[in-house]
Amino acid sequence: MKQIRMGTNTTGIATSPIDSKELIEFAQVIPPSSPGSEAEAAAVRSEYARESGTVGTVPPPASLKGVVKAAGELIQGRPPALLIDKLGERLQFERSGTRLYEAVITKHDAEGTFEGGPTRADLEAIRDDELRHFALLKRAIERLGADPTAMTPSADVIGLASAGVLAVAVEPRIGLGQSLQALLVAELTDNDSWRMLIDLAIAYGQDELAAELRVAEQQEALHLDRVRAWLSSKLALDARGEPTSTTPQQAA
């Protein structure tokens, strides 16, 4: 199991006080290489934001059934794109969540686990839940006559937002214990997002869908509890300076 330890780390300025003093003095004497200010940079970003449009659209229904459903939603005064967009967002996140747990399972296989940490079966069970939630959302989108393979605007945004979490899990230098922090970030986001999706389904009169989503929400709450417990155990062991590693064979 990879440990947090003291070692050679030259990223801080305190490692070279003489050079750092000269660097600060140089920065104070030499003017910027180009004119401008933070306010002008912010103005340019604002102009880009006004002119750039949106990240995408929700495609029109791909079936006659979908056209009828969309027309019904419009008559009721609610934009049909919104529910499809947010279902697409959850679909994207559950896809990423499945890959996230696959990556953490690989680290478990390489390192083993620790006292109070996850077994391989624990991680596989959550991975499988994420995959089932993906299938649930896919069916829900199809029932609305929409295309689950389309990248909706919210799906695009959440895909970009979660890219860093997945990058942590696949980075070889980051161990299982540190990867649990990435799982915590993902599970916290997941729990709140399921709750909001349920509220949106109810607002659209999709009570059957809301009931299905509640089952997934309850499972996600259990995921969050387990990840919190694993991370707390790892931090407690590290704080006491106790060995945390078991062999991959023992951990399975």
PDB file of C-alpha atoms in Angstrom:
ATOM      1  CA  MET A   1       0.000   0.000   0.000  1.00  0.00           C
ATOM      2  CA  LYS A   2       1.424   3.378  -0.986  1.00  0.00           C
ATOM      3  CA  GLN A   3       2.040   5.643   2.008  1.00  0.00           C
ATOM      4  CA  ILE A   4       2.249   9.399   2.464  1.00  0.00           C
ATOM      5  CA  ARG A   5       5.843   9.966   3.576  1.00  0.00           C
ATOM      6  CA  MET A   6       8.532  12.576   3.951  1.00  0.00           C
ATOM      7  CA  GLY A   7      10.940  12.729   1.034  1.00  0.00           C
ATOM      8  CA  THR A   8      12.738  14.885  -1.498  1.00  0.00           C
ATOM      9  CA  ASN A   9      10.237  17.489  -2.652  1.00  0.00           C
ATOM     10  CA  THR A  10      11.623  20.606  -4.299  1.00  0.00           C
ATOM     11  CA  THR A  11       8.311  22.162  -5.349  1.00  0.00           C
ATOM     12  CA  GLY A  12       8.203  24.586  -2.413  1.00  0.00           C
ATOM     13  CA  ILE A  13      10.017  27.917  -2.412  1.00  0.00           C
ATOM     14  CA  ALA A  14      11.520  27.245   1.037  1.00  0.00           C
ATOM     15  CA  THR A  15      13.851  24.577  -0.380  1.00  0.00           C
ATOM     16  CA  SER A  16      16.065  27.284  -1.909  1.00  0.00           C
ATOM     17  CA  PRO A  17      15.843  30.505   0.129  1.00  0.00           C
ATOM     18  CA  ILE A  18      18.676  32.269  -1.731  1.00  0.00           C
ATOM     19  CA  ASP A  19      17.288  31.576  -5.190  1.00  0.00           C
ATOM     20  CA  SER A  20      13.740  32.333  -4.082  1.00  0.00           C
ATOM     21  CA  LYS A  21      14.805  35.750  -2.738  1.00  0.00           C
ATOM     22  CA  GLU A  22      16.401  36.595  -6.085  1.00  0.00           C
ATOM     23  CA  LEU A  23      13.325  35.326  -7.963  1.00  0.00           C
ATOM     24  CA  ILE A  24      11.019  37.567  -5.937  1.00  0.00           C
ATOM     25  CA  GLU A  25      13.258  40.587  -6.406  1.00  0.00           C
ATOM     26  CA  PHE A  26      13.474  39.936 -10.156  1.00  0.00           C
ATOM     27  CA  ALA A  27       9.686  39.692 -10.446  1.00  0.00           C
ATOM     28  CA  GLN A  28       9.294  43.005  -8.662  1.00  0.00           C
ATOM     29  CA  VAL A  29      11.813  44.806 -10.893  1.00  0.00           C
ATOM     30  CA  ILE A  30      10.982  43.402 -14.326  1.00  0.00           C
ATOM     31  CA  PRO A  31       7.649  44.589 -15.755  1.00  0.00           C
ATOM     32  CA  PRO A  32       5.158  42.181 -17.340  1.00  0.00           C
ATOM     33  CA  SER A  33       6.024  41.023 -20.860  1.00  0.00           C
ATOM     34  CA  SER A  34       2.800  42.514 -22.251  1.00  0.00           C
ATOM     35  CA  PRO A  35       0.429  45.325 -21.259  1.00  0.00           C
ATOM     36  CA  GLY A  36      -2.872  44.625 -19.578  1.00  0.00           C
ATOM     37  CA  SER A  37      -4.436  43.860 -16.222  1.00  0.00           C
ATOM     38  CA  GLU A  38      -6.663  41.315 -14.519  1.00  0.00           C
ATOM     39  CA  ALA A  39      -9.673  43.499 -15.326  1.00  0.00           C
ATOM     40  CA  GLU A  40      -8.846  43.507 -19.022  1.00  0.00           C
ATOM     41  CA  ALA A  41      -8.377  39.723 -19.018  1.00  0.00           C
ATOM     42  CA  ALA A  42     -11.758  39.330 -17.308  1.00  0.00           C
ATOM     43  CA  ALA A  43     -13.330  41.585 -19.939  1.00  0.00           C
ATOM     44  CA  VAL A  44     -11.977  39.365 -22.712  1.00  0.00           C
ATOM     45  CA  ARG A  45     -13.357  36.252 -20.998  1.00  0.00           C
ATOM     46  CA  SER A  46     -16.738  37.945 -20.634  1.00  0.00           C
ATOM     47  CA  GLU A  47     -16.766  38.793 -24.326  1.00  0.00           C
ATOM     48  CA  TYR A  48     -15.963  35.188 -25.220  1.00  0.00           C
ATOM     49  CA  ALA A  49     -18.786  33.999 -22.928  1.00  0.00           C
ATOM     50  CA  ARG A  50     -21.305  36.325 -24.605  1.00  0.00           C
ATOM     51  CA  GLU A  51     -20.318  35.292 -28.130  1.00  0.00           C
ATOM     52  CA  SER A  52     -19.635  31.571 -27.744  1.00  0.00           C
ATOM     53  CA  GLY A  53     -23.191  30.226 -27.620  1.00  0.00           C
ATOM     54  CA  THR A  54     -23.979  27.008 -25.736  1.00  0.00           C
ATOM     55  CA  VAL A  55     -22.231  23.676 -25.296  1.00  0.00           C
ATOM     56  CA  GLY A  56     -24.883  21.844 -27.302  1.00  0.00           C
ATOM     57  CA  THR A  57     -28.549  21.013 -27.699  1.00  0.00           C
ATOM     58  CA  VAL A  58     -30.940  18.183 -26.963  1.00  0.00           C
ATOM     59  CA  PRO A  59     -31.678  16.413 -30.257  1.00  0.00           C
ATOM     60  CA  PRO A  60     -35.287  16.102 -31.424  1.00  0.00           C
ATOM     61  CA  PRO A  61     -37.065  12.796 -30.705  1.00  0.00           C
ATOM     62  CA  ALA A  62     -35.854   9.952 -32.876  1.00  0.00           C
ATOM     63  CA  SER A  63     -39.203   8.154 -33.018  1.00  0.00           C
ATOM     64  CA  LEU A  64     -42.866   8.911 -33.644  1.00  0.00           C
ATOM     65  CA  LYS A  65     -43.555   7.999 -30.011  1.00  0.00           C
ATOM     66  CA  GLY A  66     -41.015  10.555 -28.933  1.00  0.00           C
ATOM     67  CA  VAL A  67     -42.560  13.255 -31.118  1.00  0.00           C
ATOM     68  CA  VAL A  68     -45.965  12.631 -29.527  1.00  0.00           C
ATOM     69  CA  LYS A  69     -44.505  12.771 -26.020  1.00  0.00           C
ATOM     70  CA  ALA A  70     -42.612  15.957 -26.792  1.00  0.00           C
ATOM     71  CA  ALA A  71     -45.749  17.581 -28.184  1.00  0.00           C
ATOM     72  CA  GLY A  72     -47.648  16.648 -25.023  1.00  0.00           C
ATOM     73  CA  GLU A  73     -45.001  18.206 -22.824  1.00  0.00           C
ATOM     74  CA  LEU A  74     -45.079  21.426 -24.843  1.00  0.00           C
ATOM     75  CA  ILE A  75     -48.856  21.669 -24.490  1.00  0.00           C
ATOM     76  CA  GLN A  76     -48.431  21.402 -20.712  1.00  0.00           C
ATOM     77  CA  GLY A  77     -46.033  24.321 -20.839  1.00  0.00           C
ATOM     78  CA  ARG A  78     -42.907  22.426 -19.808  1.00  0.00           C
ATOM     79  CA  PRO A  79     -39.852  22.165 -22.076  1.00  0.00           C
ATOM     80  CA  PRO A  80     -39.392  18.445 -22.898  1.00  0.00           C
ATOM     81  CA  ALA A  81     -35.687  18.994 -23.444  1.00  0.00           C
ATOM     82  CA  LEU A  82     -34.975  19.631 -19.760  1.00  0.00           C
ATOM     83  CA  LEU A  83     -35.830  16.187 -18.398  1.00  0.00           C
ATOM     84  CA  ILE A  84     -34.026  14.459 -21.275  1.00  0.00           C
ATOM     85  CA  ASP A  85     -31.009  16.691 -20.744  1.00  0.00           C
ATOM     86  CA  LYS A  86     -30.724  15.857 -17.035  1.00  0.00           C
ATOM     87  CA  LEU A  87     -31.301  12.150 -17.653  1.00  0.00           C
ATOM     88  CA  GLY A  88     -28.446  12.353 -20.147  1.00  0.00           C
ATOM     89  CA  GLU A  89     -26.306  13.995 -17.493  1.00  0.00           C
ATOM     90  CA  ARG A  90     -26.886  11.149 -15.042  1.00  0.00           C
ATOM     91  CA  LEU A  91     -26.275   8.618 -17.813  1.00  0.00           C
ATOM     92  CA  GLN A  92     -22.889  10.175 -18.532  1.00  0.00           C
ATOM     93  CA  PHE A  93     -21.949  10.268 -14.849  1.00  0.00           C
ATOM     94  CA  GLU A  94     -22.907   6.635 -14.240  1.00  0.00           C
ATOM     95  CA  ARG A  95     -20.852   5.635 -17.272  1.00  0.00           C
ATOM     96  CA  SER A  96     -17.885   7.495 -15.795  1.00  0.00           C
ATOM     97  CA  GLY A  97     -18.628   6.003 -12.378  1.00  0.00           C
ATOM     98  CA  THR A  98     -18.401   2.485 -13.774  1.00  0.00           C
ATOM     99  CA  ARG A  99     -15.006   3.288 -15.281  1.00  0.00           C
ATOM    100  CA  LEU A 100     -13.919   4.969 -12.047  1.00  0.00           C
ATOM    101  CA  TYR A 101     -14.556   1.850  -9.983  1.00  0.00           C
ATOM    102  CA  GLU A 102     -12.902  -0.321 -12.632  1.00  0.00           C
ATOM    103  CA  ALA A 103      -9.773   1.790 -12.247  1.00  0.00           C
ATOM    104  CA  VAL A 104      -9.850   1.535  -8.449  1.00  0.00           C
ATOM    105  CA  ILE A 105     -10.306  -2.250  -8.677  1.00  0.00           C
ATOM    106  CA  THR A 106      -7.100  -2.373 -10.720  1.00  0.00           C
ATOM    107  CA  LYS A 107      -5.262  -0.537  -7.933  1.00  0.00           C
ATOM    108  CA  HIS A 108      -6.738  -2.929  -5.390  1.00  0.00           C
ATOM    109  CA  ASP A 109      -5.384  -5.842  -7.431  1.00  0.00           C
ATOM    110  CA  ALA A 110      -1.941  -4.229  -7.544  1.00  0.00           C
ATOM    111  CA  GLU A 111      -1.665  -3.167  -3.897  1.00  0.00           C
ATOM    112  CA  GLY A 112      -4.126  -5.093  -1.779  1.00  0.00           C
ATOM    113  CA  THR A 113      -6.207  -3.266   0.795  1.00  0.00           C
ATOM    114  CA  PHE A 114      -5.940  -2.244   4.458  1.00  0.00           C
ATOM    115  CA  GLU A 115      -7.705  -2.828   7.755  1.00  0.00           C
ATOM    116  CA  GLY A 116     -11.202  -1.406   7.408  1.00  0.00           C
ATOM    117  CA  GLY A 117     -10.716  -0.901   3.674  1.00  0.00           C
ATOM    118  CA  PRO A 118     -12.640  -2.267   0.703  1.00  0.00           C
ATOM    119  CA  THR A 119     -12.399  -5.815  -0.537  1.00  0.00           C
ATOM    120  CA  ARG A 120     -12.395  -6.480  -4.243  1.00  0.00           C
ATOM    121  CA  ALA A 121     -15.952  -7.788  -3.896  1.00  0.00           C
ATOM    122  CA  ASP A 122     -16.993  -4.488  -2.252  1.00  0.00           C
ATOM    123  CA  LEU A 123     -15.672  -2.471  -5.183  1.00  0.00           C
ATOM    124  CA  GLU A 124     -17.142  -4.865  -7.726  1.00  0.00           C
ATOM    125  CA  ALA A 125     -20.579  -4.617  -6.099  1.00  0.00           C
ATOM    126  CA  ILE A 126     -20.607  -0.819  -6.374  1.00  0.00           C
ATOM    127  CA  ARG A 127     -19.252  -0.992  -9.920  1.00  0.00           C
ATOM    128  CA  ASP A 128     -22.114  -3.303 -10.832  1.00  0.00           C
ATOM    129  CA  ASP A 129     -24.630  -0.934  -9.208  1.00  0.00           C
ATOM    130  CA  GLU A 130     -23.282   1.927 -11.305  1.00  0.00           C
ATOM    131  CA  LEU A 131     -23.691  -0.180 -14.431  1.00  0.00           C
ATOM    132  CA  ARG A 132     -27.278  -1.069 -13.490  1.00  0.00           C
ATOM    133  CA  HIS A 133     -28.046   2.602 -12.902  1.00  0.00           C
ATOM    134  CA  PHE A 134     -26.653   3.350 -16.355  1.00  0.00           C
ATOM    135  CA  ALA A 135     -29.035   0.766 -17.842  1.00  0.00           C
ATOM    136  CA  LEU A 136     -31.957   2.235 -15.853  1.00  0.00           C
ATOM    137  CA  LEU A 137     -31.296   5.707 -17.236  1.00  0.00           C
ATOM    138  CA  LYS A 138     -30.863   4.380 -20.766  1.00  0.00           C
ATOM    139  CA  ARG A 139     -34.296   2.729 -20.593  1.00  0.00           C
ATOM    140  CA  ALA A 140     -35.851   5.883 -19.155  1.00  0.00           C
ATOM    141  CA  ILE A 141     -34.522   8.023 -22.000  1.00  0.00           C
ATOM    142  CA  GLU A 142     -35.749   5.502 -24.555  1.00  0.00           C
ATOM    143  CA  ARG A 143     -39.219   5.445 -22.976  1.00  0.00           C
ATOM    144  CA  LEU A 144     -39.373   9.195 -23.526  1.00  0.00           C
ATOM    145  CA  GLY A 145     -38.610   8.600 -27.197  1.00  0.00           C
ATOM    146  CA  ALA A 146     -35.142  10.130 -26.975  1.00  0.00           C
ATOM    147  CA  ASP A 147     -31.717   8.859 -28.036  1.00  0.00           C
ATOM    148  CA  PRO A 148     -29.553   7.725 -25.074  1.00  0.00           C
ATOM    149  CA  THR A 149     -26.398   7.867 -27.203  1.00  0.00           C
ATOM    150  CA  ALA A 150     -26.721  11.626 -27.721  1.00  0.00           C
ATOM    151  CA  MET A 151     -24.409  13.898 -25.721  1.00  0.00           C
ATOM    152  CA  THR A 152     -26.780  16.440 -24.188  1.00  0.00           C
ATOM    153  CA  PRO A 153     -25.506  19.808 -22.883  1.00  0.00           C
ATOM    154  CA  SER A 154     -25.590  18.753 -19.217  1.00  0.00           C
ATOM    155  CA  ALA A 155     -23.946  15.440 -20.095  1.00  0.00           C
ATOM    156  CA  ASP A 156     -21.160  17.369 -21.791  1.00  0.00           C
ATOM    157  CA  VAL A 157     -20.694  19.590 -18.738  1.00  0.00           C
ATOM    158  CA  ILE A 158     -20.659  16.750 -16.205  1.00  0.00           C
ATOM    159  CA  GLY A 159     -18.302  14.755 -18.400  1.00  0.00           C
ATOM    160  CA  LEU A 160     -15.832  17.619 -18.329  1.00  0.00           C
ATOM    161  CA  ALA A 161     -16.314  18.192 -14.600  1.00  0.00           C
ATOM    162  CA  SER A 162     -15.718  14.530 -13.737  1.00  0.00           C
ATOM    163  CA  ALA A 163     -12.679  14.096 -15.978  1.00  0.00           C
ATOM    164  CA  GLY A 164     -10.340  15.097 -13.164  1.00  0.00           C
ATOM    165  CA  VAL A 165     -11.827  12.510 -10.804  1.00  0.00           C
ATOM    166  CA  LEU A 166     -11.230   9.715 -13.301  1.00  0.00           C
ATOM    167  CA  ALA A 167      -7.714  11.050 -13.967  1.00  0.00           C
ATOM    168  CA  VAL A 168      -6.899  10.525 -10.277  1.00  0.00           C
ATOM    169  CA  ALA A 169      -8.023   6.902 -10.387  1.00  0.00           C
ATOM    170  CA  VAL A 170      -5.958   6.012 -13.459  1.00  0.00           C
ATOM    171  CA  GLU A 171      -2.777   7.813 -12.365  1.00  0.00           C
ATOM    172  CA  PRO A 172      -0.277   5.013 -11.503  1.00  0.00           C
ATOM    173  CA  ARG A 173       1.503   7.007  -8.785  1.00  0.00           C
ATOM    174  CA  ILE A 174      -1.721   7.508  -6.829  1.00  0.00           C
ATOM    175  CA  GLY A 175      -2.462   4.573  -4.536  1.00  0.00           C
ATOM    176  CA  LEU A 176      -5.695   2.957  -3.455  1.00  0.00           C
ATOM    177  CA  GLY A 177      -5.975   5.028  -0.296  1.00  0.00           C
ATOM    178  CA  GLN A 178      -5.598   8.320  -2.129  1.00  0.00           C
ATOM    179  CA  SER A 179      -7.990   7.152  -4.844  1.00  0.00           C
ATOM    180  CA  LEU A 180     -10.701   6.868  -2.199  1.00  0.00           C
ATOM    181  CA  GLN A 181     -10.711  10.670  -2.095  1.00  0.00           C
ATOM    182  CA  ALA A 182     -11.715  10.681  -5.759  1.00  0.00           C
ATOM    183  CA  LEU A 183     -14.481   8.174  -4.989  1.00  0.00           C
ATOM    184  CA  LEU A 184     -15.744  10.452  -2.217  1.00  0.00           C
ATOM    185  CA  VAL A 185     -15.924  13.427  -4.584  1.00  0.00           C
ATOM    186  CA  ALA A 186     -17.852  11.338  -7.121  1.00  0.00           C
ATOM    187  CA  GLU A 187     -20.266   9.846  -4.603  1.00  0.00           C
ATOM    188  CA  LEU A 188     -21.061  13.216  -2.999  1.00  0.00           C
ATOM    189  CA  THR A 189     -21.925  14.638  -6.415  1.00  0.00           C
ATOM    190  CA  ASP A 190     -23.875  11.525  -7.353  1.00  0.00           C
ATOM    191  CA  ASN A 191     -26.089  11.610  -4.270  1.00  0.00           C
ATOM    192  CA  ASP A 192     -27.196  15.228  -4.685  1.00  0.00           C
ATOM    193  CA  SER A 193     -27.714  14.805  -8.417  1.00  0.00           C
ATOM    194  CA  TRP A 194     -30.043  11.804  -8.012  1.00  0.00           C
ATOM    195  CA  ARG A 195     -32.150  13.792  -5.547  1.00  0.00           C
ATOM    196  CA  MET A 196     -32.525  16.669  -7.996  1.00  0.00           C
ATOM    197  CA  LEU A 197     -33.358  14.303 -10.847  1.00  0.00           C
ATOM    198  CA  ILE A 198     -36.124  12.714  -8.762  1.00  0.00           C
ATOM    199  CA  ASP A 199     -37.605  16.143  -8.054  1.00  0.00           C
ATOM    200  CA  LEU A 200     -37.506  16.960 -11.761  1.00  0.00           C
ATOM    201  CA  ALA A 201     -39.212  13.678 -12.708  1.00  0.00           C
ATOM    202  CA  ILE A 202     -42.005  14.433 -10.215  1.00  0.00           C
ATOM    203  CA  ALA A 203     -42.401  17.930 -11.659  1.00  0.00           C
ATOM    204  CA  TYR A 204     -42.923  16.319 -15.075  1.00  0.00           C
ATOM    205  CA  GLY A 205     -45.527  13.937 -13.696  1.00  0.00           C
ATOM    206  CA  GLN A 206     -43.212  10.953 -14.234  1.00  0.00           C
ATOM    207  CA  ASP A 207     -44.116   9.210 -10.960  1.00  0.00           C
ATOM    208  CA  GLU A 208     -43.128   5.728 -12.139  1.00  0.00           C
ATOM    209  CA  LEU A 209     -39.734   7.008 -13.216  1.00  0.00           C
ATOM    210  CA  ALA A 210     -39.306   8.846  -9.908  1.00  0.00           C
ATOM    211  CA  ALA A 211     -39.949   5.594  -8.019  1.00  0.00           C
ATOM    212  CA  GLU A 212     -37.244   3.825 -10.048  1.00  0.00           C
ATOM    213  CA  LEU A 213     -34.832   6.672  -9.426  1.00  0.00           C
ATOM    214  CA  ARG A 214     -35.463   6.516  -5.668  1.00  0.00           C
ATOM    215  CA  VAL A 215     -34.185   2.923  -5.591  1.00  0.00           C
ATOM    216  CA  ALA A 216     -30.976   4.055  -7.278  1.00  0.00           C
ATOM    217  CA  GLU A 217     -30.711   7.012  -4.897  1.00  0.00           C
ATOM    218  CA  GLN A 218     -30.900   4.690  -1.881  1.00  0.00           C
ATOM    219  CA  GLN A 219     -28.144   2.522  -3.305  1.00  0.00           C
ATOM    220  CA  GLU A 220     -25.989   5.576  -3.952  1.00  0.00           C
ATOM    221  CA  ALA A 221     -26.446   6.657  -0.331  1.00  0.00           C
ATOM    222  CA  LEU A 222     -25.028   3.302   0.752  1.00  0.00           C
ATOM    223  CA  HIS A 223     -22.094   3.767  -1.617  1.00  0.00           C
ATOM    224  CA  LEU A 224     -21.318   7.110  -0.008  1.00  0.00           C
ATOM    225  CA  ASP A 225     -21.450   5.640   3.502  1.00  0.00           C
ATOM    226  CA  ARG A 226     -19.054   2.860   2.541  1.00  0.00           C
ATOM    227  CA  VAL A 227     -16.541   5.146   0.843  1.00  0.00           C
ATOM    228  CA  ARG A 228     -16.588   7.495   3.845  1.00  0.00           C
ATOM    229  CA  ALA A 229     -15.919   4.563   6.182  1.00  0.00           C
ATOM    230  CA  TRP A 230     -13.039   3.252   4.052  1.00  0.00           C
ATOM    231  CA  LEU A 231     -11.408   6.650   3.814  1.00  0.00           C
ATOM    232  CA  SER A 232     -11.806   7.284   7.548  1.00  0.00           C
ATOM    233  CA  SER A 233     -10.167   3.926   8.321  1.00  0.00           C
ATOM    234  CA  LYS A 234      -7.233   4.695   6.035  1.00  0.00           C
ATOM    235  CA  LEU A 235      -6.668   8.129   7.541  1.00  0.00           C
ATOM    236  CA  ALA A 236      -6.834   6.723  11.079  1.00  0.00           C
ATOM    237  CA  LEU A 237      -4.256   4.048  10.279  1.00  0.00           C
ATOM    238  CA  ASP A 238      -1.946   6.566   8.619  1.00  0.00           C
ATOM    239  CA  ALA A 239      -2.268   8.991  11.531  1.00  0.00           C
ATOM    240  CA  ARG A 240      -1.226   6.250  13.967  1.00  0.00           C
ATOM    241  CA  GLY A 241       1.653   5.232  11.727  1.00  0.00           C
ATOM    242  CA  GLU A 242       0.432   1.651  11.564  1.00  0.00           C
ATOM    243  CA  PRO A 243       1.111  -0.630   8.599  1.00  0.00           C
ATOM    244  CA  THR A 244      -1.907  -0.660   6.317  1.00  0.00           C
ATOM    245  CA  SER A 245      -1.105  -3.101   3.562  1.00  0.00           C
ATOM    246  CA  THR A 246      -2.355  -6.603   2.933  1.00  0.00           C
ATOM    247  CA  THR A 247      -1.380  -8.643  -0.084  1.00  0.00           C
ATOM    248  CA  PRO A 248      -3.708  -8.614  -3.076  1.00  0.00           C
ATOM    249  CA  GLN A 249      -4.409 -12.301  -2.441  1.00  0.00           C
ATOM    250  CA  GLN A 250      -5.452 -11.616   1.166  1.00  0.00           C
ATOM    251  CA  ALA A 251      -7.552  -8.651   0.089  1.00  0.00           C
ATOM    252  CA  ALA A 252      -9.649 -10.503  -2.477  1.00  0.00           C
TER     253      ALA A 252
END
